[in-house]
Amino acid sequence: MDEERALYIVRAGEAGAIERVLRDYSDKHRATFKFEPTDEDKRKKLCEGIFKVLVKDVPTTCQVSCLEVLRILSRDKKILVPVTTKENMQILLRLAKLNELDDSLEKVSEFPVIVESLKCLCNIVFNSQMAQQLSLELNLAAKLCNLLRKCKDRKFINDIKCFDLRLLFVLSLLHTDIRSQLRYELQGLPLLTQILESAFSIKWTDEYESAIDHNGPPLSPQETDCAIEALKALFNVTVDSWKVHKESDSHQFRVMAAVLRHCLLIVGPTEDKTEELHSNAVNLLSNVPVSCLDVLICPLTHEETTHEATTLDELPSDKTAEKETVLKNNTMVYNGMNMEAIHVLLNFMEKRIDKGSSYREGLTPVLSLLTECSRAHRNIRKYLKDQVLPPLRDVTNRPEVGSTVRNKLVRLMTHVDLGVKQIAAEFLFVLCKERVDSLLKYTGYGNAAGLLAARGLLTGGRGDNWYSEDEDTDTEEYKNAKPKEELLKPMGLKPDGTITPLEEALSQYSVIEETSSDTD
């Protein structure tokens, strides 16, 4: 009945009546996502009527009402086939200021029309294969990038940027060809990185270092939403960027990683928005070539060094342990480097573990990121080892028992999800410099057996990667609890980790017994 009345007014009424009836329809169906199949034909005709109104010279408020109803109706995939034509798409592109002839965004009164047109395009492109093909034909990605450049540094049009970026994300999600076009032809990587810089109001203090105001206000909801959409679009643009072939690529990825470091050190308007922001930053960091992730840590600034020195001077000279604690806790410092971003990633990982669900989607990206960072960058690995696997003092409880990060990760090593337990074990193995004896010390043989069997290391040894040699970190508690003889190795194992036949295992045991009884 609503569609019938609206259609009658749209076909025969004047602009004021059309605006009123469509506003009423929009208010009533704002939260409608499921439609009655019996009214499908009426909704199709209403869409067609709205497009006929949009080509006329009607007031801006009437255009907004038309577009609001069109956005609601475009949630229904079934009605989009007859209305998704090249002509209708071009009408929406014109209203969204996506035509190349529109040089500026000066009329503030037009902004609601632009935003609603972009919202309609998001729904239509996502729900209609015909619209997706027309997007390629009309070169929509290039038009969206042009619009972004027009409003790149203008904060008062965040809504336009937000839905422009959302449509760019949808296009790059649905078409791999557009990802390549965005990356190379349209220079999407620097453009989207600049959008993030603008959203975060970044002020550079060095080539890859930004000023962080820990006492500053949180991001506004609009800035946060804009940044999240930019991060998602950048993820699609860089999804295949595992190797850097040119110096210019390396520089651009380092700039992006530095922006993402800044992102990890700021907060959104709410705790949930902050987690969503950081989650998308983690996903994007996973696409950055690991050689460019060194910018996640940086040398202490002069102000930070001075602050630490002042704090330490306030402690008595004989309080060495307290001085080390202050230095470590105040600014997350390791070896003269600021580790705040890594500390945020570590806390983010622990929160995801504590959630206890959706590990594959929520936990594995950050675990993979920390694993690759630790494998490639010595200072990051040593800092994470210090935080996750501190010197072992509790030798009475099993490794999986307790509430420390180590205990939580060890429990994941026997998780039912194969991917989750593999990446948890891999992370701890890398922190142990891929040394079997070190891994067993922190996790126990049973928990580590799956990883060691997969790598053929059940009889001991170490992985394929090279790590620097560190001093012995065994505590007195561990040395006292450690067996005096070598750890017993499983019977019947070949060097490659496969099981030997029972007869051969028994003969090996007999040889060992004879050798041990020899009183030479």
Short mmCIF file of C-alpha atoms in Angstrom, two decimals:
data_model
loop_
_atom_site.label_atom_id
_atom_site.label_comp_id
_atom_site.label_asym_id
_atom_site.label_seq_id
_atom_site.Cartn_x
_atom_site.Cartn_y
_atom_site.Cartn_z
CA MET A 1 0.00 0.00 0.00
CA ASP A 2 2.88 2.39 0.83
CA GLU A 3 4.52 1.73 -2.56
CA GLU A 4 1.21 2.26 -4.38
CA ARG A 5 0.61 5.68 -2.81
CA ALA A 6 4.23 6.75 -3.25
CA LEU A 7 4.22 5.64 -6.89
CA TYR A 8 1.03 7.58 -7.62
CA ILE A 9 2.46 10.82 -6.17
CA VAL A 10 5.87 10.31 -7.87
CA ARG A 11 4.21 9.91 -11.25
CA ALA A 12 1.70 12.74 -11.01
CA GLY A 13 2.69 15.06 -8.16
CA GLU A 14 4.85 18.15 -7.97
CA ALA A 15 8.22 18.35 -6.18
CA GLY A 16 6.83 19.33 -2.77
CA ALA A 17 4.31 16.47 -2.70
CA ILE A 18 6.92 13.99 -3.93
CA GLU A 19 9.32 15.08 -1.19
CA ARG A 20 6.69 14.68 1.53
CA VAL A 21 5.45 11.26 0.48
CA LEU A 22 8.99 9.88 0.00
CA ARG A 23 10.11 11.30 3.34
CA ASP A 24 7.19 9.48 5.01
CA TYR A 25 8.11 6.26 3.17
CA SER A 26 11.75 6.62 4.20
CA ASP A 27 10.89 7.24 7.87
CA LYS A 28 8.66 4.17 7.93
CA HIS A 29 11.07 1.77 6.16
CA ARG A 30 14.42 3.08 7.41
CA ALA A 31 15.15 -0.21 9.20
CA THR A 32 13.54 -2.48 6.59
CA PHE A 33 15.84 -5.08 5.03
CA LYS A 34 13.31 -7.78 4.10
CA PHE A 35 10.52 -6.93 1.68
CA GLU A 36 7.20 -8.54 0.80
CA PRO A 37 7.52 -10.55 -2.47
CA THR A 38 3.96 -9.57 -3.46
CA ASP A 39 4.95 -5.89 -3.78
CA GLU A 40 8.06 -6.56 -5.87
CA ASP A 41 6.60 -5.19 -9.10
CA LYS A 42 5.44 -2.01 -7.37
CA ARG A 43 8.91 -1.42 -5.92
CA LYS A 44 10.47 -1.81 -9.38
CA LYS A 45 8.08 0.79 -10.81
CA LEU A 46 8.76 3.10 -7.85
CA CYS A 47 12.51 2.90 -8.55
CA GLU A 48 11.93 3.74 -12.20
CA GLY A 49 9.73 6.67 -11.22
CA ILE A 50 12.36 8.01 -8.82
CA PHE A 51 15.02 7.98 -11.55
CA LYS A 52 12.66 10.00 -13.77
CA VAL A 53 12.32 12.59 -10.99
CA LEU A 54 16.09 12.75 -10.48
CA VAL A 55 16.71 13.87 -14.07
CA LYS A 56 14.37 16.84 -13.56
CA ASP A 57 15.28 20.20 -12.08
CA VAL A 58 13.91 19.62 -8.58
CA PRO A 59 15.05 21.16 -5.27
CA THR A 60 17.96 19.60 -3.37
CA THR A 61 15.68 18.47 -0.51
CA CYS A 62 13.52 16.57 -3.01
CA GLN A 63 16.61 14.91 -4.50
CA VAL A 64 17.71 13.78 -1.04
CA SER A 65 14.28 12.25 -0.32
CA CYS A 66 14.34 10.43 -3.67
CA LEU A 67 17.81 9.06 -3.01
CA GLU A 68 16.96 7.96 0.55
CA VAL A 69 14.07 5.84 -0.75
CA LEU A 70 16.20 4.51 -3.61
CA ARG A 71 18.86 3.47 -1.08
CA ILE A 72 16.24 1.57 0.95
CA LEU A 73 14.77 -0.13 -2.13
CA SER A 74 18.24 -1.09 -3.44
CA ARG A 75 18.62 -3.47 -0.48
CA ASP A 76 16.35 -5.82 -2.43
CA LYS A 77 18.44 -7.59 -5.09
CA LYS A 78 15.40 -8.76 -7.07
CA ILE A 79 14.28 -5.28 -8.12
CA LEU A 80 17.69 -4.11 -9.34
CA VAL A 81 17.82 -6.00 -12.65
CA PRO A 82 15.41 -3.77 -14.61
CA VAL A 83 16.57 -0.48 -13.01
CA THR A 84 20.33 -1.03 -13.22
CA THR A 85 20.99 0.52 -16.61
CA LYS A 86 23.87 2.59 -17.90
CA GLU A 87 21.62 5.63 -18.06
CA ASN A 88 20.52 5.27 -14.43
CA MET A 89 24.09 4.66 -13.25
CA GLN A 90 25.17 7.86 -15.01
CA ILE A 91 22.42 9.78 -13.22
CA LEU A 92 23.82 8.64 -9.86
CA LEU A 93 27.40 9.40 -10.94
CA ARG A 94 26.37 12.94 -11.89
CA LEU A 95 24.61 13.53 -8.56
CA ALA A 96 27.62 12.13 -6.67
CA LYS A 97 29.90 14.64 -8.46
CA LEU A 98 31.84 11.74 -9.98
CA ASN A 99 31.81 13.16 -13.49
CA GLU A 100 35.22 14.46 -14.54
CA LEU A 101 33.67 17.80 -15.57
CA ASP A 102 32.86 18.67 -11.96
CA ASP A 103 36.00 20.46 -10.80
CA SER A 104 35.19 21.45 -7.26
CA LEU A 105 33.03 20.85 -4.19
CA GLU A 106 32.04 24.37 -3.27
CA LYS A 107 28.27 24.17 -2.69
CA VAL A 108 27.75 22.87 0.83
CA SER A 109 24.02 22.50 0.11
CA GLU A 110 24.86 19.74 -2.39
CA PHE A 111 26.77 17.60 0.10
CA PRO A 112 23.73 15.60 1.32
CA VAL A 113 22.90 14.74 -2.31
CA ILE A 114 26.48 13.58 -2.93
CA VAL A 115 26.47 11.41 0.22
CA GLU A 116 23.10 9.79 -0.53
CA SER A 117 24.13 9.13 -4.16
CA LEU A 118 27.28 7.37 -2.96
CA LYS A 119 25.23 5.30 -0.49
CA CYS A 120 22.91 4.23 -3.32
CA LEU A 121 25.88 3.29 -5.50
CA CYS A 122 27.35 1.20 -2.66
CA ASN A 123 24.15 -0.84 -2.36
CA ILE A 124 23.54 -1.16 -6.09
CA VAL A 125 27.11 -2.16 -6.98
CA PHE A 126 27.27 -4.67 -4.13
CA ASN A 127 23.91 -6.29 -4.95
CA SER A 128 23.91 -6.21 -8.77
CA GLN A 129 26.29 -8.01 -11.13
CA MET A 130 25.09 -5.77 -13.95
CA ALA A 131 26.06 -2.69 -11.92
CA GLN A 132 29.49 -4.23 -11.30
CA GLN A 133 30.06 -4.64 -15.03
CA LEU A 134 28.83 -1.11 -15.69
CA SER A 135 31.26 0.16 -13.04
CA LEU A 136 34.13 -1.22 -15.10
CA GLU A 137 32.71 0.23 -18.31
CA LEU A 138 32.22 3.68 -16.72
CA ASN A 139 35.68 3.59 -15.09
CA LEU A 140 34.12 4.19 -11.68
CA ALA A 141 37.34 3.52 -9.73
CA ALA A 142 39.14 6.42 -11.46
CA LYS A 143 36.19 8.74 -10.82
CA LEU A 144 36.19 7.81 -7.12
CA CYS A 145 39.91 8.55 -6.85
CA ASN A 146 39.35 11.95 -8.50
CA LEU A 147 36.64 12.76 -5.96
CA LEU A 148 38.96 11.72 -3.12
CA ARG A 149 41.63 14.10 -4.37
CA LYS A 150 39.11 16.95 -4.36
CA CYS A 151 38.24 16.43 -0.70
CA LYS A 152 41.53 14.96 0.54
CA ASP A 153 42.44 17.75 2.97
CA ARG A 154 38.97 19.05 3.81
CA LYS A 155 37.74 17.65 7.11
CA PHE A 156 34.23 19.07 6.93
CA ILE A 157 33.26 16.62 4.18
CA ASN A 158 34.19 13.41 5.99
CA ASP A 159 30.89 11.75 5.04
CA ILE A 160 31.69 12.15 1.35
CA LYS A 161 35.17 10.64 1.86
CA CYS A 162 33.77 7.82 3.99
CA PHE A 163 31.26 6.57 1.40
CA ASP A 164 33.64 7.21 -1.49
CA LEU A 165 36.13 4.93 0.28
CA ARG A 166 33.43 2.36 1.05
CA LEU A 167 32.46 2.17 -2.62
CA LEU A 168 36.14 1.87 -3.56
CA PHE A 169 36.46 -1.01 -1.08
CA VAL A 170 33.40 -2.77 -2.54
CA LEU A 171 34.71 -2.40 -6.10
CA SER A 172 38.20 -3.68 -5.23
CA LEU A 173 36.66 -6.54 -3.26
CA LEU A 174 34.55 -7.71 -6.19
CA HIS A 175 37.05 -7.15 -9.03
CA THR A 176 40.70 -8.18 -8.87
CA ASP A 177 41.38 -6.11 -12.01
CA ILE A 178 40.41 -2.96 -10.13
CA ARG A 179 42.96 -3.77 -7.42
CA SER A 180 45.72 -3.69 -10.01
CA GLN A 181 44.34 -0.51 -11.57
CA LEU A 182 44.20 1.19 -8.17
CA ARG A 183 47.70 0.11 -7.23
CA TYR A 184 49.56 1.14 -10.38
CA GLU A 185 47.49 3.26 -12.77
CA LEU A 186 45.59 5.35 -10.22
CA GLN A 187 48.37 5.53 -7.58
CA GLY A 188 45.94 4.32 -4.95
CA LEU A 189 48.61 3.42 -2.39
CA PRO A 190 49.94 6.98 -1.83
CA LEU A 191 46.46 8.49 -2.24
CA LEU A 192 44.83 6.28 0.40
CA THR A 193 47.83 6.67 2.70
CA GLN A 194 47.40 10.45 2.50
CA ILE A 195 43.73 10.04 3.38
CA LEU A 196 44.83 8.22 6.55
CA GLU A 197 47.37 10.93 7.34
CA SER A 198 44.62 13.52 7.05
CA ALA A 199 42.22 11.52 9.24
CA PHE A 200 44.88 11.12 11.95
CA SER A 201 46.21 14.73 11.59
CA ILE A 202 49.75 13.32 11.46
CA LYS A 203 52.70 15.66 11.96
CA TRP A 204 55.98 14.12 10.84
CA THR A 205 59.09 14.54 13.01
CA ASP A 206 61.30 12.43 10.75
CA GLU A 207 61.00 10.53 7.48
CA TYR A 208 59.13 7.63 9.09
CA GLU A 209 58.32 9.02 12.56
CA SER A 210 55.26 10.99 13.64
CA ALA A 211 54.54 13.04 16.74
CA ILE A 212 52.31 11.19 19.21
CA ASP A 213 50.24 13.17 21.72
CA HIS A 214 49.29 10.63 24.37
CA ASN A 215 47.18 13.24 26.17
CA GLY A 216 45.35 14.38 23.05
CA PRO A 217 41.63 13.86 22.43
CA PRO A 218 40.39 10.64 20.80
CA LEU A 219 39.45 10.55 17.13
CA SER A 220 35.96 11.78 16.33
CA PRO A 221 33.40 9.17 15.15
CA GLN A 222 33.57 10.61 11.60
CA GLU A 223 37.37 10.51 11.49
CA THR A 224 37.37 6.95 12.85
CA ASP A 225 34.84 5.71 10.28
CA CYS A 226 36.76 7.40 7.47
CA ALA A 227 40.04 5.82 8.64
CA ILE A 228 38.47 2.35 8.90
CA GLU A 229 37.12 2.57 5.33
CA ALA A 230 40.54 3.73 4.07
CA LEU A 231 42.25 0.82 5.86
CA LYS A 232 39.85 -1.68 4.28
CA ALA A 233 40.36 -0.22 0.80
CA LEU A 234 44.15 -0.24 1.28
CA PHE A 235 43.99 -3.89 2.33
CA ASN A 236 42.48 -4.82 -1.04
CA VAL A 237 44.98 -2.66 -2.94
CA THR A 238 47.97 -4.29 -1.20
CA VAL A 239 46.65 -7.83 -0.74
CA ASP A 240 49.26 -9.33 -3.11
CA SER A 241 52.19 -7.14 -2.00
CA TRP A 242 54.51 -9.72 -0.48
CA LYS A 243 57.64 -8.63 -2.32
CA VAL A 244 59.10 -5.18 -2.92
CA HIS A 245 60.81 -4.85 -6.28
CA LYS A 246 61.53 -1.12 -6.46
CA GLU A 247 63.00 1.37 -4.02
CA SER A 248 59.96 3.62 -4.51
CA ASP A 249 57.69 0.75 -3.46
CA SER A 250 59.80 0.14 -0.37
CA HIS A 251 59.61 3.81 0.59
CA GLN A 252 55.84 3.94 0.12
CA PHE A 253 55.29 0.81 2.20
CA ARG A 254 57.48 2.24 4.97
CA VAL A 255 55.45 5.45 4.97
CA MET A 256 52.26 3.39 5.22
CA ALA A 257 53.70 1.27 8.04
CA ALA A 258 54.66 4.46 9.89
CA VAL A 259 51.09 5.75 9.50
CA LEU A 260 49.81 2.41 10.83
CA ARG A 261 52.18 2.69 13.80
CA HIS A 262 50.57 6.06 14.54
CA CYS A 263 47.14 4.40 14.18
CA LEU A 264 48.01 1.78 16.82
CA LEU A 265 49.02 4.48 19.32
CA ILE A 266 45.79 6.51 19.15
CA VAL A 267 42.26 5.70 20.27
CA GLY A 268 38.79 6.08 18.81
CA PRO A 269 35.66 7.54 20.42
CA THR A 270 34.76 4.21 22.09
CA GLU A 271 36.58 1.04 23.09
CA ASP A 272 34.77 -0.96 20.39
CA LYS A 273 35.69 1.57 17.70
CA THR A 274 39.32 1.53 18.87
CA GLU A 275 39.41 -2.26 18.58
CA GLU A 276 37.85 -2.12 15.10
CA LEU A 277 40.39 0.52 14.05
CA HIS A 278 43.33 -1.50 15.39
CA SER A 279 41.97 -4.72 13.91
CA ASN A 280 41.94 -3.23 10.42
CA ALA A 281 45.43 -1.79 11.00
CA VAL A 282 46.67 -5.29 11.93
CA ASN A 283 45.12 -6.78 8.79
CA LEU A 284 46.81 -4.15 6.62
CA LEU A 285 50.18 -4.57 8.35
CA SER A 286 50.01 -8.24 7.36
CA ASN A 287 50.20 -7.11 3.70
CA VAL A 288 53.29 -4.94 4.25
CA PRO A 289 56.56 -6.61 3.17
CA VAL A 290 58.26 -7.74 6.36
CA SER A 291 61.45 -5.84 5.51
CA CYS A 292 59.47 -2.59 5.79
CA LEU A 293 58.09 -3.32 9.26
CA ASP A 294 61.24 -2.03 10.94
CA VAL A 295 59.53 1.39 11.19
CA LEU A 296 57.14 -0.03 13.81
CA ILE A 297 59.93 0.61 16.30
CA CYS A 298 62.07 3.73 16.48
CA PRO A 299 64.90 5.16 18.60
CA LEU A 300 63.87 7.07 21.70
CA THR A 301 63.34 10.78 21.14
CA HIS A 302 65.38 13.32 23.10
CA GLU A 303 62.33 14.12 25.27
CA GLU A 304 61.77 10.43 26.08
CA THR A 305 65.43 9.91 26.93
CA THR A 306 65.42 12.97 29.17
CA HIS A 307 62.23 11.81 30.92
CA GLU A 308 63.70 8.37 31.58
CA ALA A 309 66.94 9.85 32.89
CA THR A 310 65.02 12.19 35.24
CA THR A 311 62.88 9.33 36.54
CA LEU A 312 65.90 7.13 37.11
CA ASP A 313 67.81 9.91 38.91
CA GLU A 314 65.01 10.10 41.46
CA LEU A 315 65.75 6.52 42.55
CA PRO A 316 68.59 5.68 44.96
CA SER A 317 71.78 4.41 43.34
CA ASP A 318 71.44 0.97 44.94
CA LYS A 319 67.96 0.35 43.45
CA THR A 320 69.18 -1.25 40.22
CA ALA A 321 66.23 -3.61 39.76
CA GLU A 322 63.74 -0.78 40.36
CA LYS A 323 65.53 1.35 37.76
CA GLU A 324 65.24 -1.42 35.18
CA THR A 325 61.53 -1.79 35.94
CA VAL A 326 60.89 1.94 35.57
CA LEU A 327 62.77 2.04 32.28
CA LYS A 328 60.82 -0.93 30.93
CA ASN A 329 57.34 0.06 32.09
CA ASN A 330 57.26 3.81 31.45
CA THR A 331 57.75 3.83 27.70
CA MET A 332 58.06 0.17 26.66
CA VAL A 333 61.75 0.57 25.87
CA TYR A 334 64.07 -2.17 24.72
CA ASN A 335 67.70 -1.66 23.73
CA GLY A 336 67.16 2.08 23.30
CA MET A 337 64.14 1.57 21.01
CA ASN A 338 60.54 2.67 21.56
CA MET A 339 58.40 -0.47 21.50
CA GLU A 340 54.98 1.09 22.12
CA ALA A 341 53.44 -0.16 18.86
CA ILE A 342 54.66 -3.72 19.49
CA HIS A 343 53.30 -3.52 23.02
CA VAL A 344 49.89 -2.47 21.64
CA LEU A 345 49.96 -5.43 19.23
CA LEU A 346 50.81 -7.77 22.10
CA ASN A 347 47.92 -6.44 24.21
CA PHE A 348 45.61 -6.69 21.20
CA MET A 349 46.63 -10.34 20.74
CA GLU A 350 45.98 -11.14 24.41
CA LYS A 351 42.51 -9.53 24.27
CA ARG A 352 41.66 -11.65 21.24
CA ILE A 353 42.80 -14.78 23.10
CA ASP A 354 40.68 -13.82 26.12
CA LYS A 355 37.57 -13.51 23.93
CA GLY A 356 37.69 -17.28 23.48
CA SER A 357 35.96 -17.37 20.07
CA SER A 358 36.52 -16.62 16.37
CA TYR A 359 40.23 -17.33 16.76
CA ARG A 360 40.82 -17.97 13.06
CA GLU A 361 39.43 -14.58 11.97
CA GLY A 362 40.33 -12.50 15.02
CA LEU A 363 43.56 -13.97 16.38
CA THR A 364 45.57 -15.51 13.56
CA PRO A 365 46.26 -12.20 11.71
CA VAL A 366 47.95 -10.57 14.71
CA LEU A 367 49.79 -13.80 15.64
CA SER A 368 51.09 -14.16 12.08
CA LEU A 369 52.18 -10.51 12.07
CA LEU A 370 54.08 -10.82 15.35
CA THR A 371 55.69 -14.07 14.17
CA GLU A 372 56.99 -12.53 10.94
CA CYS A 373 58.17 -9.39 12.76
CA SER A 374 60.04 -11.53 15.29
CA ARG A 375 61.64 -13.67 12.59
CA ALA A 376 62.91 -10.67 10.60
CA HIS A 377 63.72 -8.06 13.26
CA ARG A 378 65.97 -8.97 16.18
CA ASN A 379 64.94 -6.14 18.54
CA ILE A 380 61.25 -6.97 18.12
CA ARG A 381 61.90 -10.66 18.79
CA LYS A 382 63.98 -9.95 21.89
CA TYR A 383 61.37 -7.56 23.27
CA LEU A 384 58.53 -10.04 22.67
CA LYS A 385 60.59 -12.86 24.18
CA ASP A 386 61.11 -10.67 27.25
CA GLN A 387 57.34 -10.03 27.54
CA VAL A 388 55.94 -13.44 26.54
CA LEU A 389 58.66 -15.82 27.76
CA PRO A 390 60.38 -14.12 30.70
CA PRO A 391 62.94 -16.08 32.74
CA LEU A 392 61.18 -19.21 33.98
CA ARG A 393 60.62 -19.12 37.74
CA ASP A 394 57.38 -21.09 38.14
CA VAL A 395 58.57 -24.66 37.61
CA THR A 396 55.93 -26.39 39.72
CA ASN A 397 52.89 -25.85 37.45
CA ARG A 398 52.36 -27.22 33.97
CA PRO A 399 53.09 -24.72 31.15
CA GLU A 400 49.43 -24.50 30.13
CA VAL A 401 48.24 -23.76 33.68
CA GLY A 402 47.98 -20.09 34.63
CA SER A 403 46.92 -16.68 33.35
CA THR A 404 50.12 -15.32 31.79
CA VAL A 405 50.45 -14.72 28.05
CA ARG A 406 52.75 -17.76 27.89
CA ASN A 407 50.14 -19.98 29.55
CA LYS A 408 47.43 -18.77 27.17
CA LEU A 409 49.58 -19.37 24.07
CA VAL A 410 50.64 -22.81 25.27
CA ARG A 411 46.97 -23.76 25.67
CA LEU A 412 46.41 -22.73 22.05
CA MET A 413 49.11 -25.19 20.94
CA THR A 414 46.56 -27.99 21.44
CA HIS A 415 43.54 -26.10 20.08
CA VAL A 416 41.07 -28.04 17.91
CA ASP A 417 41.55 -25.61 15.01
CA LEU A 418 44.67 -26.74 13.15
CA GLY A 419 45.48 -23.26 11.81
CA VAL A 420 45.22 -21.66 15.25
CA LYS A 421 47.44 -24.19 17.01
CA GLN A 422 50.02 -24.08 14.21
CA ILE A 423 50.46 -20.31 14.29
CA ALA A 424 50.51 -20.21 18.13
CA ALA A 425 53.23 -22.88 18.19
CA GLU A 426 55.15 -21.16 15.38
CA PHE A 427 55.14 -17.85 17.27
CA LEU A 428 56.59 -19.42 20.42
CA PHE A 429 59.10 -21.42 18.35
CA VAL A 430 60.38 -18.24 16.69
CA LEU A 431 60.66 -16.49 20.07
CA CYS A 432 62.83 -19.44 21.13
CA LYS A 433 65.01 -18.87 18.01
CA GLU A 434 63.68 -22.16 16.64
CA ARG A 435 65.64 -24.16 19.20
CA VAL A 436 63.86 -27.30 20.31
CA ASP A 437 65.42 -27.39 23.79
CA SER A 438 64.35 -23.80 24.46
CA LEU A 439 60.81 -24.42 23.21
CA LEU A 440 60.45 -27.53 25.39
CA LYS A 441 61.59 -25.55 28.43
CA TYR A 442 58.68 -23.12 28.06
CA THR A 443 55.92 -25.36 26.64
CA GLY A 444 56.61 -28.94 27.60
CA TYR A 445 57.07 -31.86 25.22
CA GLY A 446 53.40 -32.83 24.86
CA ASN A 447 52.28 -29.35 23.85
CA ALA A 448 55.13 -28.96 21.36
CA ALA A 449 54.88 -32.43 19.83
CA GLY A 450 52.61 -31.37 16.96
CA LEU A 451 54.96 -28.64 15.74
CA LEU A 452 58.06 -30.77 16.20
CA ALA A 453 56.54 -33.72 14.34
CA ALA A 454 55.54 -31.50 11.44
CA ARG A 455 59.10 -30.16 11.22
CA GLY A 456 60.84 -33.48 11.78
CA LEU A 457 62.39 -32.24 15.03
CA LEU A 458 60.99 -34.73 17.54
CA THR A 459 64.51 -35.91 18.34
CA GLY A 460 65.79 -32.37 18.91
CA GLY A 461 67.75 -29.82 16.94
CA ARG A 462 66.66 -26.44 15.59
CA GLY A 463 64.82 -24.86 12.68
CA ASP A 464 66.20 -23.60 9.39
CA ASN A 465 66.46 -19.88 10.21
CA TRP A 466 69.55 -18.30 11.73
CA TYR A 467 69.36 -16.24 14.90
CA SER A 468 71.99 -14.45 16.95
CA GLU A 469 73.39 -16.26 19.98
CA ASP A 470 72.28 -14.95 23.39
CA GLU A 471 73.59 -15.64 26.84
CA ASP A 472 72.09 -18.38 29.02
CA THR A 473 68.82 -17.17 30.58
CA ASP A 474 68.07 -20.19 32.78
CA THR A 475 66.96 -19.15 36.27
CA GLU A 476 68.19 -20.86 39.42
CA GLU A 477 64.69 -22.31 39.88
CA TYR A 478 64.78 -23.90 36.44
CA LYS A 479 68.36 -25.17 36.84
CA ASN A 480 67.42 -26.88 40.10
CA ALA A 481 64.30 -28.45 38.58
CA LYS A 482 65.96 -29.44 35.32
CA PRO A 483 66.97 -33.13 35.06
CA LYS A 484 70.70 -33.65 35.59
CA GLU A 485 70.88 -36.03 32.65
CA GLU A 486 69.79 -35.23 29.10
CA LEU A 487 66.07 -35.12 28.49
CA LEU A 488 64.76 -38.57 27.62
CA LYS A 489 63.92 -38.80 23.93
CA PRO A 490 61.01 -40.86 22.63
CA MET A 491 61.80 -44.46 21.79
CA GLY A 492 61.61 -45.64 18.21
CA LEU A 493 62.07 -42.34 16.39
CA LYS A 494 64.17 -41.88 13.28
CA PRO A 495 66.09 -38.59 12.80
CA ASP A 496 63.32 -37.32 10.49
CA GLY A 497 60.71 -37.84 13.23
CA THR A 498 59.04 -40.93 11.78
CA ILE A 499 58.36 -43.97 13.98
CA THR A 500 60.61 -47.01 13.65
CA PRO A 501 59.26 -50.59 13.76
CA LEU A 502 58.91 -52.08 17.25
CA GLU A 503 61.65 -54.71 16.73
CA GLU A 504 64.15 -52.02 15.67
CA ALA A 505 63.19 -49.82 18.64
CA LEU A 506 63.75 -52.73 21.06
CA SER A 507 67.15 -53.51 19.56
CA GLN A 508 68.13 -49.82 19.94
CA TYR A 509 67.09 -49.97 23.58
CA SER A 510 69.21 -53.08 24.13
CA VAL A 511 72.27 -51.37 22.67
CA ILE A 512 71.73 -48.35 24.92
CA GLU A 513 71.42 -50.60 27.98
CA GLU A 514 74.66 -52.44 27.14
CA THR A 515 76.52 -49.19 26.57
CA SER A 516 75.29 -47.65 29.82
CA SER A 517 76.42 -50.76 31.81
CA ASP A 518 79.91 -50.61 30.34
CA THR A 519 82.35 -49.67 33.15
CA ASP A 520 85.12 -48.64 30.79
#
